[in-house]
Coordinates of C-alpha atoms in Angstrom, one line a residue:
M1 CA -16.8 39.3 26.5
A2 CA -15.6 36.1 24.8
E3 CA -12.8 36.4 22.3
L4 CA -12.9 33.0 20.6
Q5 CA -10.0 32.1 18.4
K6 CA -9.3 28.9 16.4
K7 CA -5.9 27.7 15.2
T8 CA -4.2 24.6 13.9
L9 CA -0.9 24.2 15.8
A10 CA 1.9 21.7 15.5
V11 CA 2.6 19.4 18.5
K12 CA 6.0 17.8 18.9
G13 CA 7.0 14.9 21.1
M14 CA 4.0 12.6 20.7
T15 CA 5.0 9.0 20.3
C16 CA 1.7 7.0 20.7
A17 CA -2.0 7.3 21.0
S18 CA -1.9 7.7 24.8
C19 CA 0.2 10.9 24.3
A20 CA -2.5 12.5 22.2
A21 CA -5.3 11.3 24.5
R22 CA -3.5 12.7 27.6
I23 CA -3.1 16.2 26.0
E24 CA -6.8 16.2 25.1
K25 CA -7.9 15.1 28.5
V26 CA -5.8 17.7 30.4
L27 CA -6.5 20.7 28.2
S28 CA -10.2 20.0 27.6
S29 CA -10.8 20.3 31.4
R30 CA -9.2 23.7 31.5
E31 CA -11.5 26.8 31.7
G32 CA -11.3 28.9 28.5
I33 CA -10.8 26.0 26.1
K34 CA -14.0 25.4 24.1
A35 CA -12.8 22.6 21.8
I36 CA -9.6 20.6 21.2
A37 CA -8.7 17.7 18.9
V38 CA -5.2 16.3 18.8
N39 CA -4.3 14.3 15.6
L40 CA -1.4 11.9 16.2
A41 CA -1.0 11.1 12.5
A42 CA -0.7 14.7 11.5
E43 CA 1.0 15.8 14.8
T44 CA -1.3 18.7 15.0
M45 CA -3.8 20.2 17.4
E46 CA -7.1 21.9 16.4
L47 CA -7.7 24.3 19.2
E48 CA -10.6 26.7 19.9
W49 CA -10.2 28.9 23.0
D50 CA -11.3 32.1 24.7
N51 CA -8.3 34.5 24.5
A52 CA -9.9 36.7 27.2
K53 CA -9.7 33.9 29.7
L54 CA -6.6 32.0 28.5
S55 CA -3.5 33.0 26.5
L56 CA -1.9 30.7 23.9
D57 CA 1.4 31.0 25.9
A58 CA -0.4 29.6 29.0
I59 CA -1.7 26.7 26.9
A60 CA 1.8 26.0 25.5
A61 CA 3.2 26.1 29.0
Q62 CA 0.8 23.4 30.1
V63 CA 1.5 21.3 27.1
K64 CA 5.2 21.6 27.9
G65 CA 4.5 20.5 31.5
L66 CA 3.0 17.3 30.0
G67 CA 6.3 16.6 28.2
F68 CA 5.4 17.9 24.7
E69 CA 6.0 21.0 22.7
L70 CA 3.3 23.2 21.3
E71 CA 4.6 25.3 18.4
I72 CA 3.2 28.9 18.5
P73 CA 3.4 30.4 15.0
S74 CA 5.3 33.6 14.9
N75 CA 3.9 36.8 13.4
E76 CA 7.4 37.8 12.2
V77 CA 9.1 36.7 9.0
T78 CA 12.9 36.9 8.6
L79 CA 14.0 37.9 5.1
D80 CA 17.7 37.5 4.0
L81 CA 18.7 39.8 1.2
A82 CA 21.6 40.2 -1.3
I83 CA 22.0 44.0 -1.7
K84 CA 24.1 45.4 -4.6
G85 CA 25.2 48.9 -5.3
M86 CA 26.5 49.9 -1.8
T87 CA 29.8 51.8 -1.9
C88 CA 30.3 53.1 1.6
A89 CA 29.0 52.9 5.2
S90 CA 26.5 55.8 4.6
C91 CA 24.8 53.6 1.9
S92 CA 24.2 50.7 4.4
A93 CA 23.2 53.2 7.1
R94 CA 20.6 54.8 4.9
I95 CA 19.0 51.5 3.9
E96 CA 18.8 50.5 7.6
K97 CA 17.2 53.9 8.6
V98 CA 14.6 54.0 5.8
V99 CA 13.6 50.3 5.9
S100 CA 13.4 50.0 9.7
G101 CA 11.2 53.1 9.6
L102 CA 8.6 51.4 7.6
E103 CA 5.4 50.3 9.4
G104 CA 5.6 46.6 10.1
V105 CA 9.4 46.3 9.9
Q106 CA 10.8 45.3 13.3
T107 CA 14.5 45.4 12.4
M108 CA 16.8 45.9 9.4
Q109 CA 20.5 45.1 9.5
V110 CA 22.8 45.6 6.6
N111 CA 26.3 44.1 6.2
L112 CA 28.3 46.3 3.9
A113 CA 31.3 43.9 3.5
A114 CA 29.1 40.9 2.7
E115 CA 26.6 43.0 0.7
T116 CA 23.7 41.3 2.5
G117 CA 20.9 42.4 4.7
V118 CA 18.4 40.8 7.1
A119 CA 14.9 42.3 7.6
V120 CA 12.4 41.1 10.3
F121 CA 8.9 42.1 9.5
D122 CA 5.2 41.4 10.1
P123 CA 3.7 40.0 6.8
N124 CA 0.2 41.1 8.0
T125 CA 1.3 44.8 8.0
I126 CA 3.9 45.0 5.2
S127 CA 4.7 42.9 2.2
K128 CA 8.1 41.6 1.1
R129 CA 7.7 43.4 -2.2
R130 CA 7.2 46.8 -0.5
I131 CA 10.5 46.3 1.3
L132 CA 12.3 45.4 -2.0
E133 CA 10.7 48.4 -3.8
T134 CA 11.8 50.7 -0.9
I135 CA 15.4 49.6 -1.2
A136 CA 15.2 49.9 -5.0
G137 CA 13.8 53.4 -4.6
L138 CA 17.0 54.3 -2.7
G139 CA 19.1 53.3 -5.7
F140 CA 20.1 49.8 -4.7
T141 CA 19.2 46.3 -6.0
A142 CA 17.9 43.8 -3.5
E143 CA 17.1 40.1 -4.1
P144 CA 15.8 37.7 -1.6
L145 CA 18.2 34.9 -0.6
A146 CA 15.9 33.0 1.8
E147 CA 12.7 33.6 3.7
Q148 CA 12.1 31.9 7.0
G149 CA 8.3 31.9 7.3
E150 CA 7.0 28.8 5.6
N151 CA 3.5 27.6 6.3
L152 CA 2.8 24.8 8.8
L153 CA 2.3 22.0 6.2
V154 CA 5.6 22.8 4.3
K155 CA 7.4 23.1 7.6
Q156 CA 6.1 19.7 8.8
Q157 CA 6.9 18.0 5.5
R158 CA 10.5 19.3 5.7
E159 CA 10.9 18.3 9.3
T160 CA 9.4 14.8 8.6
R161 CA 11.9 14.3 5.7
E162 CA 14.8 15.3 8.1
K163 CA 13.4 13.0 10.8
L164 CA 13.1 10.0 8.4
A165 CA 16.7 10.6 7.2
R166 CA 17.9 10.7 10.8
M167 CA 15.9 7.5 11.8
K168 CA 17.2 5.6 8.8
K169 CA 20.7 6.6 9.7
E170 CA 20.2 5.2 13.2
L171 CA 18.5 2.0 12.0
I172 CA 21.6 0.8 10.1
P173 CA 24.0 0.5 13.1
A174 CA 21.1 -0.6 15.4
F175 CA 20.3 -3.6 13.2
G176 CA 24.0 -4.3 12.5
F177 CA 25.0 -4.6 16.1
A178 CA 21.7 -6.3 17.1
L179 CA 22.1 -9.1 14.5
T180 CA 25.7 -9.6 15.5
L181 CA 24.7 -9.8 19.1
L182 CA 21.9 -12.3 18.2
V183 CA 24.3 -14.5 16.3
L184 CA 26.8 -14.4 19.2
S185 CA 24.3 -15.2 21.9
M186 CA 22.1 -17.8 20.0
G187 CA 24.6 -19.1 17.4
E188 CA 25.7 -22.0 19.6
M189 CA 22.2 -23.3 19.8
L190 CA 22.2 -23.5 16.0
G191 CA 25.5 -25.4 15.9
M192 CA 27.6 -22.4 15.0
P193 CA 31.1 -22.7 16.8
L194 CA 32.5 -19.7 18.5
P195 CA 36.2 -18.8 18.9
K196 CA 37.7 -20.0 22.2
F197 CA 38.3 -16.5 23.5
I198 CA 34.5 -15.7 23.5
D199 CA 33.2 -19.2 24.0
P200 CA 30.9 -19.2 27.1
H201 CA 32.3 -22.6 28.2
H202 CA 36.0 -21.5 28.0
A203 CA 35.8 -17.7 28.6
P204 CA 32.4 -16.8 30.2
F205 CA 33.4 -13.3 31.1
N206 CA 34.6 -12.5 27.6
F207 CA 31.4 -13.9 26.2
A208 CA 29.3 -11.7 28.5
L209 CA 31.5 -8.6 28.0
A210 CA 31.3 -8.9 24.2
Q211 CA 27.5 -8.9 24.5
F212 CA 27.6 -5.9 26.8
L213 CA 29.7 -3.9 24.4
L214 CA 27.5 -4.9 21.4
V215 CA 24.3 -3.8 23.1
L216 CA 25.5 -0.3 24.0
P217 CA 25.5 1.1 20.4
V218 CA 22.0 -0.3 20.0
M219 CA 20.7 1.3 23.2
W220 CA 22.4 4.6 22.2
S221 CA 20.6 4.6 18.8
G222 CA 17.4 3.9 20.7
R223 CA 18.1 6.4 23.5
R224 CA 14.9 8.3 22.6
F225 CA 12.9 5.6 24.2
Y226 CA 14.6 6.2 27.5
L227 CA 14.8 10.0 27.2
V228 CA 11.0 10.2 26.6
G229 CA 9.8 7.0 28.3
F230 CA 11.3 7.4 31.8
P231 CA 10.3 11.1 32.2
A232 CA 6.8 10.3 31.2
L233 CA 6.7 7.5 33.8
V234 CA 8.0 10.0 36.5
R235 CA 5.1 12.4 35.5
K236 CA 2.7 9.5 36.1
A237 CA 1.7 9.6 32.4
P238 CA 3.4 6.6 30.9
N239 CA 3.3 6.0 27.1
M240 CA 4.5 3.5 24.6
D241 CA 8.1 4.6 25.0
S242 CA 7.8 3.9 28.8
L243 CA 6.9 0.3 28.0
I244 CA 10.0 -0.2 25.8
A245 CA 12.2 1.7 28.2
V246 CA 11.1 -0.3 31.3
G247 CA 11.2 -3.7 29.5
T248 CA 14.6 -3.3 27.8
G249 CA 16.0 -1.4 30.8
A250 CA 15.1 -4.3 33.1
A251 CA 16.7 -6.8 30.8
F252 CA 19.9 -4.7 30.5
I253 CA 20.2 -4.1 34.3
Y254 CA 19.6 -7.8 35.1
S255 CA 22.1 -8.9 32.5
T256 CA 24.7 -6.4 33.7
W257 CA 24.3 -7.6 37.3
N258 CA 25.0 -11.1 36.0
L259 CA 28.1 -9.7 34.1
I260 CA 29.5 -8.4 37.4
E261 CA 28.9 -11.7 39.2
I262 CA 30.6 -13.5 36.3
Y263 CA 33.6 -11.2 36.7
L264 CA 33.7 -11.9 40.5
G265 CA 33.5 -15.7 39.8
L266 CA 30.1 -16.2 41.4
D267 CA 28.6 -19.2 39.7
A268 CA 29.9 -18.0 36.3
M269 CA 28.6 -20.9 34.2
A270 CA 25.0 -20.5 35.4
R271 CA 25.1 -16.7 35.1
V272 CA 26.6 -16.8 31.5
M273 CA 23.5 -18.6 30.3
D274 CA 21.2 -16.1 32.0
L275 CA 22.0 -13.0 29.9
Y276 CA 19.3 -11.0 28.0
Y277 CA 21.3 -8.4 26.2
E278 CA 20.1 -9.8 22.8
S279 CA 16.5 -9.4 23.9
A280 CA 17.0 -5.7 24.6
A281 CA 18.9 -5.1 21.4
V282 CA 16.5 -6.9 19.1
L283 CA 13.5 -5.3 20.7
I284 CA 15.0 -1.8 20.3
A285 CA 16.0 -2.4 16.7
L286 CA 12.5 -3.9 15.7
V287 CA 10.5 -1.2 17.5
S288 CA 12.7 1.5 15.9
L289 CA 12.0 -0.1 12.5
G290 CA 8.3 0.0 13.3
K291 CA 8.6 3.7 14.3
Y292 CA 10.4 4.4 11.0
L293 CA 7.7 2.7 8.9
E294 CA 5.0 4.4 10.9
T295 CA 6.6 7.9 10.4
R296 CA 7.0 7.2 6.6
S297 CA 3.3 6.2 6.4
K298 CA 2.2 9.4 8.2
A299 CA 4.4 11.4 5.8
K300 CA 2.5 10.1 2.8
T301 CA -0.9 11.2 4.2
S302 CA 0.0 14.9 3.3
D303 CA 0.7 14.0 -0.4
A304 CA -2.8 14.9 -1.5
I305 CA -2.6 18.4 0.0
S306 CA 0.8 18.9 -1.6
Q307 CA -0.7 18.1 -5.0
L308 CA -3.4 20.7 -4.4
M309 CA -0.8 23.2 -3.4
E310 CA 1.1 22.5 -6.6
L311 CA -1.9 23.7 -8.6
T312 CA -0.8 27.2 -7.8
P313 CA 2.3 28.3 -9.7
D314 CA 5.4 29.5 -7.8
K315 CA 5.9 32.6 -10.0
A316 CA 3.8 35.0 -12.0
T317 CA 4.3 37.9 -14.4
L318 CA 3.4 41.3 -12.9
V319 CA 2.5 44.1 -15.3
R320 CA 3.7 47.5 -13.9
N321 CA 2.1 50.7 -15.1
P322 CA -0.3 48.8 -17.5
G323 CA -1.2 50.8 -20.6
A324 CA 1.4 53.5 -20.0
E325 CA 4.5 54.1 -22.1
N326 CA 6.8 52.9 -19.3
E327 CA 4.9 49.6 -18.9
E328 CA 7.1 46.7 -17.9
Q329 CA 6.7 43.1 -17.1
I330 CA 8.6 41.5 -14.2
V331 CA 8.5 37.9 -12.8
I332 CA 7.6 37.8 -9.1
L333 CA 6.7 35.1 -6.6
V334 CA 3.0 34.4 -6.3
S335 CA 3.3 35.0 -2.6
D336 CA 4.2 38.7 -3.4
I337 CA 1.1 39.4 -5.4
E338 CA -1.1 42.0 -3.8
A339 CA -4.8 42.9 -4.4
G340 CA -5.0 45.4 -7.3
D341 CA -2.0 44.1 -9.2
V342 CA -2.4 43.3 -12.9
I343 CA -1.0 39.9 -13.8
L344 CA -0.2 38.5 -17.2
V345 CA -1.2 34.9 -17.8
R346 CA 0.1 33.3 -21.0
P347 CA -1.3 30.2 -22.7
G348 CA -0.5 27.0 -20.9
E349 CA 0.1 28.8 -17.5
R350 CA -2.0 28.5 -14.4
V351 CA -3.9 31.4 -13.0
P352 CA -2.0 32.4 -9.9
V353 CA -4.8 34.2 -7.9
D354 CA -8.5 34.9 -7.9
G355 CA -9.4 37.9 -10.0
T356 CA -11.2 39.5 -12.9
V357 CA -10.1 39.5 -16.6
K358 CA -9.1 43.0 -17.5
K359 CA -8.0 42.4 -21.0
G360 CA -7.8 39.4 -23.4
H361 CA -9.9 36.4 -24.4
S362 CA -9.2 32.7 -23.7
S363 CA -10.6 29.4 -22.7
V364 CA -9.8 28.4 -19.1
D365 CA -9.9 24.8 -17.8
E366 CA -11.7 24.9 -14.5
S367 CA -12.0 21.1 -14.0
M368 CA -9.9 21.2 -10.8
L369 CA -12.7 23.2 -9.2
T370 CA -15.9 22.3 -11.0
G371 CA -15.1 18.9 -12.5
E372 CA -16.4 20.1 -15.9
S373 CA -14.4 18.7 -18.7
L374 CA -15.0 21.6 -21.1
P375 CA -13.0 24.8 -20.7
V376 CA -14.9 28.0 -20.0
S377 CA -14.6 30.9 -22.3
K378 CA -13.2 34.0 -20.5
E379 CA -13.3 37.6 -21.7
E380 CA -13.0 41.1 -20.2
G381 CA -15.1 41.3 -17.0
D382 CA -15.2 37.5 -16.3
K383 CA -14.0 36.1 -13.0
V384 CA -11.1 33.6 -12.9
I385 CA -10.0 31.3 -10.1
G386 CA -6.4 30.7 -8.9
G387 CA -5.1 27.2 -9.9
T388 CA -7.2 26.9 -13.1
L389 CA -5.4 26.5 -16.4
N390 CA -5.3 29.1 -19.2
K391 CA -5.6 27.1 -22.4
N392 CA -4.9 29.2 -25.5
G393 CA -5.3 33.0 -25.2
M394 CA -3.4 35.8 -23.4
L395 CA -5.1 37.2 -20.3
R396 CA -4.5 40.2 -18.1
I397 CA -6.0 39.7 -14.7
L398 CA -6.8 42.1 -12.0
A399 CA -5.9 40.4 -8.7
E400 CA -8.7 40.5 -6.1
R401 CA -8.2 37.7 -3.6
V402 CA -4.6 36.6 -2.9
G403 CA -2.7 34.5 -0.4
Q404 CA -5.0 32.6 2.1
D405 CA -8.1 34.3 0.7
T406 CA -8.2 32.5 -2.7
V407 CA -10.7 29.7 -3.4
L408 CA -7.9 27.1 -3.7
A409 CA -6.4 28.2 -0.4
R410 CA -9.7 27.9 1.4
I411 CA -10.2 24.4 -0.1
I412 CA -6.8 23.4 1.1
K413 CA -7.7 24.8 4.6
M414 CA -10.9 22.9 4.6
V415 CA -9.2 19.6 3.7
R416 CA -6.6 20.2 6.4
E417 CA -9.3 20.8 9.0
A418 CA -11.2 17.7 7.8
Q419 CA -8.0 15.7 8.2
G420 CA -7.4 17.0 11.7
S421 CA -11.0 16.3 12.8
K422 CA -12.1 13.3 14.8
A423 CA -14.6 10.6 13.8
P424 CA -16.9 9.6 16.7
I425 CA -15.2 6.1 16.8
A426 CA -11.8 7.9 17.4
N427 CA -13.0 9.2 20.8
L428 CA -13.4 5.6 21.9
A429 CA -9.9 4.7 20.8
D430 CA -8.5 7.7 22.6
R431 CA -10.2 6.9 25.8
I432 CA -8.9 3.3 25.7
S433 CA -5.4 4.5 24.8
L434 CA -5.3 6.9 27.7
Y435 CA -5.6 4.1 30.3
F436 CA -4.0 1.3 28.2
V437 CA -0.3 1.9 29.1
P438 CA -0.7 2.1 32.9
T439 CA -2.9 -1.0 32.7
V440 CA -0.2 -2.9 30.7
I441 CA 2.4 -1.9 33.3
V442 CA 0.2 -3.2 36.1
I443 CA -0.6 -6.5 34.3
A444 CA 3.1 -7.0 33.4
T445 CA 4.2 -6.5 37.0
L446 CA 1.4 -8.8 38.4
S447 CA 2.3 -11.5 35.7
G448 CA 6.0 -11.5 36.7
L449 CA 5.2 -11.6 40.4
A450 CA 2.6 -14.3 40.0
W451 CA 5.0 -16.6 38.1
Y452 CA 7.7 -16.0 40.7
F453 CA 5.8 -16.3 43.9
I454 CA 2.8 -18.4 43.0
G455 CA 4.1 -20.5 40.1
N456 CA 7.5 -21.0 41.8
A457 CA 9.2 -20.1 38.5
P458 CA 12.9 -19.0 38.6
F459 CA 13.5 -15.3 38.5
P460 CA 14.9 -15.2 34.9
F461 CA 11.7 -16.8 33.7
A462 CA 9.5 -14.3 35.7
L463 CA 11.6 -11.5 34.2
R464 CA 11.0 -12.8 30.7
I465 CA 7.2 -12.8 31.4
F466 CA 7.4 -9.2 32.7
I467 CA 9.3 -8.0 29.6
A468 CA 7.2 -9.9 27.1
V469 CA 3.9 -8.4 28.4
L470 CA 5.4 -4.9 28.4
V471 CA 6.9 -4.9 24.9
I472 CA 4.1 -6.8 23.1
A473 CA 1.4 -4.3 24.1
C474 CA 1.2 -1.3 21.9
P475 CA -1.8 1.0 21.6
C476 CA -0.4 2.9 18.6
A477 CA -2.1 0.8 16.0
M478 CA -5.5 1.5 17.7
G479 CA -4.7 5.2 18.1
L480 CA -3.3 5.7 14.6
A481 CA -5.8 3.7 12.5
T482 CA -8.6 6.2 12.6
P483 CA -6.7 9.5 12.1
T484 CA -4.6 7.9 9.4
S485 CA -7.6 6.6 7.5
I486 CA -9.3 10.0 7.8
M487 CA -6.3 11.7 6.4
V488 CA -5.9 9.3 3.5
G489 CA -9.7 9.3 2.8
T490 CA -10.2 13.1 2.8
G491 CA -6.9 13.6 0.9
R492 CA -7.7 11.1 -1.8
G493 CA -11.2 12.6 -2.1
A494 CA -9.7 16.1 -2.6
Q495 CA -7.5 14.7 -5.4
L496 CA -10.6 13.3 -7.1
G497 CA -12.6 16.5 -6.6
V498 CA -14.7 15.3 -3.6
L499 CA -14.4 17.5 -0.6
I500 CA -15.2 15.8 2.7
K501 CA -15.9 18.3 5.5
S502 CA -15.1 16.3 8.6
G503 CA -14.2 12.8 9.9
E504 CA -17.7 12.5 11.3
A505 CA -19.1 12.9 7.8
L506 CA -16.7 10.3 6.5
E507 CA -17.8 7.8 9.2
M508 CA -21.5 8.5 8.4
A509 CA -20.9 7.8 4.7
Q510 CA -20.8 4.0 5.5
G511 CA -24.6 4.1 5.9
V512 CA -25.1 5.8 2.5
N513 CA -26.9 3.5 -0.1
A514 CA -27.8 6.1 -2.7
L515 CA -26.0 9.2 -4.2
V516 CA -28.1 11.9 -6.0
F517 CA -26.4 14.4 -8.2
D518 CA -28.0 17.8 -8.9
K519 CA -27.0 18.2 -12.6
T520 CA -25.6 16.4 -15.6
G521 CA -21.9 16.8 -16.5
T522 CA -20.8 16.5 -12.8
L523 CA -19.4 13.0 -13.2
T524 CA -16.8 13.2 -16.0
Y525 CA -13.3 12.0 -16.8
G526 CA -12.2 15.6 -16.7
K527 CA -11.5 15.8 -20.5
P528 CA -13.9 15.5 -23.5
Q529 CA -14.0 12.4 -25.7
L530 CA -15.7 11.8 -29.0
S531 CA -18.7 9.6 -28.3
D532 CA -20.7 9.8 -31.6
F533 CA -20.0 10.6 -35.2
E534 CA -22.9 10.8 -37.6
L535 CA -23.0 11.8 -41.3
L536 CA -26.3 13.8 -41.9
Q537 CA -25.9 13.8 -45.7
D538 CA -24.2 11.5 -48.2
R539 CA -21.4 13.5 -49.7
G540 CA -19.6 10.6 -51.3
M541 CA -17.3 10.2 -48.3
S542 CA -17.2 7.4 -45.7
E543 CA -17.3 8.1 -42.0
D544 CA -13.5 7.5 -41.6
E545 CA -12.7 9.8 -44.6
M546 CA -14.9 12.6 -43.1
L547 CA -13.4 12.1 -39.7
A548 CA -9.8 12.3 -41.2
L549 CA -10.7 15.5 -42.9
V550 CA -12.2 17.1 -39.8
A551 CA -9.4 15.9 -37.6
G552 CA -6.8 17.2 -40.0
A553 CA -8.3 20.6 -39.8
E554 CA -8.4 20.5 -36.0
S555 CA -4.9 19.1 -35.7
V556 CA -3.3 22.5 -35.3
S557 CA -6.0 23.8 -32.8
E558 CA -5.4 23.8 -29.1
H559 CA -9.1 23.6 -28.2
P560 CA -9.9 20.5 -26.0
L561 CA -12.8 19.5 -28.4
A562 CA -10.3 19.6 -31.3
E563 CA -7.9 17.4 -29.2
A564 CA -10.8 14.9 -28.6
I565 CA -11.5 14.7 -32.4
V566 CA -7.9 14.2 -33.3
Q567 CA -7.4 11.6 -30.6
E568 CA -10.3 9.5 -31.9
A569 CA -9.0 9.8 -35.5
R570 CA -5.6 8.5 -34.3
A571 CA -7.2 5.7 -32.3
R572 CA -8.7 4.6 -35.7
S573 CA -5.2 4.8 -37.3
L574 CA -6.4 7.4 -39.8
Q575 CA -3.8 9.5 -41.8
L576 CA -4.2 13.2 -41.0
Q577 CA -3.2 16.0 -43.3
E578 CA -2.4 19.5 -41.9
P579 CA -4.5 22.3 -43.3
D580 CA -3.2 24.7 -45.9
S581 CA -4.7 27.6 -44.0
F582 CA -6.2 27.9 -40.5
E583 CA -8.1 30.6 -38.5
A584 CA -9.4 30.1 -35.0
V585 CA -12.3 32.4 -34.0
P586 CA -12.2 32.4 -30.1
G587 CA -15.4 31.0 -28.6
K588 CA -17.0 30.1 -31.9
G589 CA -15.0 27.8 -34.1
I590 CA -12.4 27.5 -36.9
K591 CA -12.0 28.1 -40.6
A592 CA -9.6 25.9 -42.6
S593 CA -8.8 24.8 -46.1
M594 CA -7.3 21.6 -47.3
G595 CA -6.7 21.3 -51.0
N596 CA -9.9 22.2 -52.7
Q597 CA -12.0 21.7 -49.5
N598 CA -13.1 24.7 -47.4
I599 CA -13.9 23.6 -43.9
L600 CA -16.1 25.3 -41.2
L601 CA -16.2 23.8 -37.7
G602 CA -17.9 25.4 -34.8
N603 CA -21.1 26.2 -33.0
R604 CA -24.5 26.7 -34.7
E605 CA -24.3 30.5 -34.6
F606 CA -20.8 30.5 -36.2
I607 CA -21.9 28.1 -39.0
R608 CA -25.0 30.1 -39.8
S609 CA -23.1 33.4 -39.9
N610 CA -20.6 32.0 -42.4
I611 CA -23.0 30.2 -44.8
E612 CA -25.2 31.9 -47.4
Y613 CA -28.5 30.2 -47.8

C-alpha cells in the first residue's frame, strides 16, 4: 500500500540552474518518487514520494552522490537549560532520572558545577513547557538558554546571512589583489612606469613571479569554484563552476609553464608577454562579485514571509488556574502555548493563536486576514485568529489551534509552497540548463582547436578563445529568472493580502483581462477614512464647527472610526477640545460632554435607546 509523504527540504551545494535540473532529472526517474521540484533561488526541494518503496535516507544518499547535500529535518530538539536550586549530586541525579523518564525525552544531562542541563526531546510527543514544569515540580528553577530546533525558513535566513558575510569578507582581498595584478600586468600599456626590479624588459622573471604571487590569494578566495567545479566535471555533470574552474585553471597552468621557461631562460622576452594571470584573477573576482549579488538578491525573496511571520508575537501571557484563588499570569513563548491554555490578550497586543473568546469584549482588527478596514467586535464565544490585532478591550482566549495548525501558519505554508512551485516556462529553462554547460565546454574546445589548427592562430590566441567561450557562458540568469520572479511575486502578493497558490497560476494570470470581486468592501486601504460629512438640520453651526465638536469628543477614543474622524478634522486644521467627560459603550458608541454640549455618537440602536422622543 502506498505511503505518500510530502516535504519541503533544504538542498545545499547548488551553484547554477544545471545543478537543480540535474537533481530533478535523476530523482524523477527513480521508482517511488511521485513529484519533485527543485527551486534554485530558495535552495529547496518540494518532494512527494512513496515511503513504502523509498526511504528519505536513500534519496539523500543519491543526492549526495550527485555532489549535493539534502538536509533531512530531525525529529529531535536540543534544549539548553539554566537550572537553579541544586545543592548536591543527588539533586542533579534526580532531575536526570525524572526528566529522562518522561515519554518523548531521549536524554537529559545535568551539570551540577555549571548549573546547566541539556535535554534532547521529540517536540511531537512532549512540549518544552512540560519539561520545565516537571523540573519546577521537583523544587528547582529551569530557564531555557537556547533551543536548537528552528524552522527551515529561519535556519535558511541565518545561514544566508552567514554566507553573505563570508562572501563579502572574501571579496575584499580578491579585488584588492586582482586590481593590483591588473595594474602590474597592463599598466605599461597605459604608460605607467614600473620599478626596474619588476620591469618585464629588465627583470622578466621578477615580473612574472610577482604576478604568480598576486594571483594565488585570489585563487584561494575563489577556491570554491575548483572544489565544486572539478568534482562535478569528474562525475560527468559539469556546472557553472566547472566552466570557471576549467577556464581560469587553463590560464593559470599555461602562465605557470611560461614562468618556468622564463626562469630557465628559454625565450624569456617572448614568454613574459604571454602571461594570463590577470585574466584568471579578474574573472574569479568578477564572478565572485556576481555570486555575492545573486545570493543577496535571493535572500531578499524571503522578506515577505518574514513579515508574515512577524504578525505572530514572540511571547504571550498564560493564565494559570483561571478563576481560582491561586490564579497567576506568566509570560511564555508563543511556541510553548498548548491547546486548552487560557491566554490573556491586552489592548494593542496581537492574538498569539487561534481560539475562542472565553471572557471579555473588544474590537479586533482582522484586516491582515480579511482585508476589511473595520475592526470586528468580539465577545464571549466568538472565534479569534492568531496574528490579528486586539484594539481596545481585554480578552481571555481559550487556545484551540496552535503551532503549525493556525490559520496564519497555514497561509505561510501555502505561500512557501507557491514560491517553491514551478511555472510551466521554468521546465523549459531547466531542460536547456541541463545540457547547456556540457554544450559550452564542447563549443569552447572546438573553437580553440579550430583557431589553432584551421585558422593557424598562435597557441596563446587559441587559448584566449577557449577561455572566453567558457567564462562568458552562464545559464544562471536563465535558471534563476523564473523561480526568483515567482518568489518575489507570490511574496509581494501575500504582503498585499493576495494569496497566489502556485507558479502555474501566476503564469496564467498574464492572460487575465477582467477581475470580478464577490462583495463590496474587499478592496480597501485597510483603514477607514471619512468620505462624507453632511448636516441634516441647521443647528446654527457650520460644517467645520460641527466636525470640530465631534472630533473633540472622539479624540480620546481608540476606535478606528474615531481615529478617521479626528484625522479628517486635523487635515482641515481644526482646533480640537478634549471632552469634559467621556464614556465608551463597547460595540455601540460614546457619550461625552463638552461645556454645555452633551454629545451622543454611535449606531442607530444606541442613539434611539438614549434619546427620548
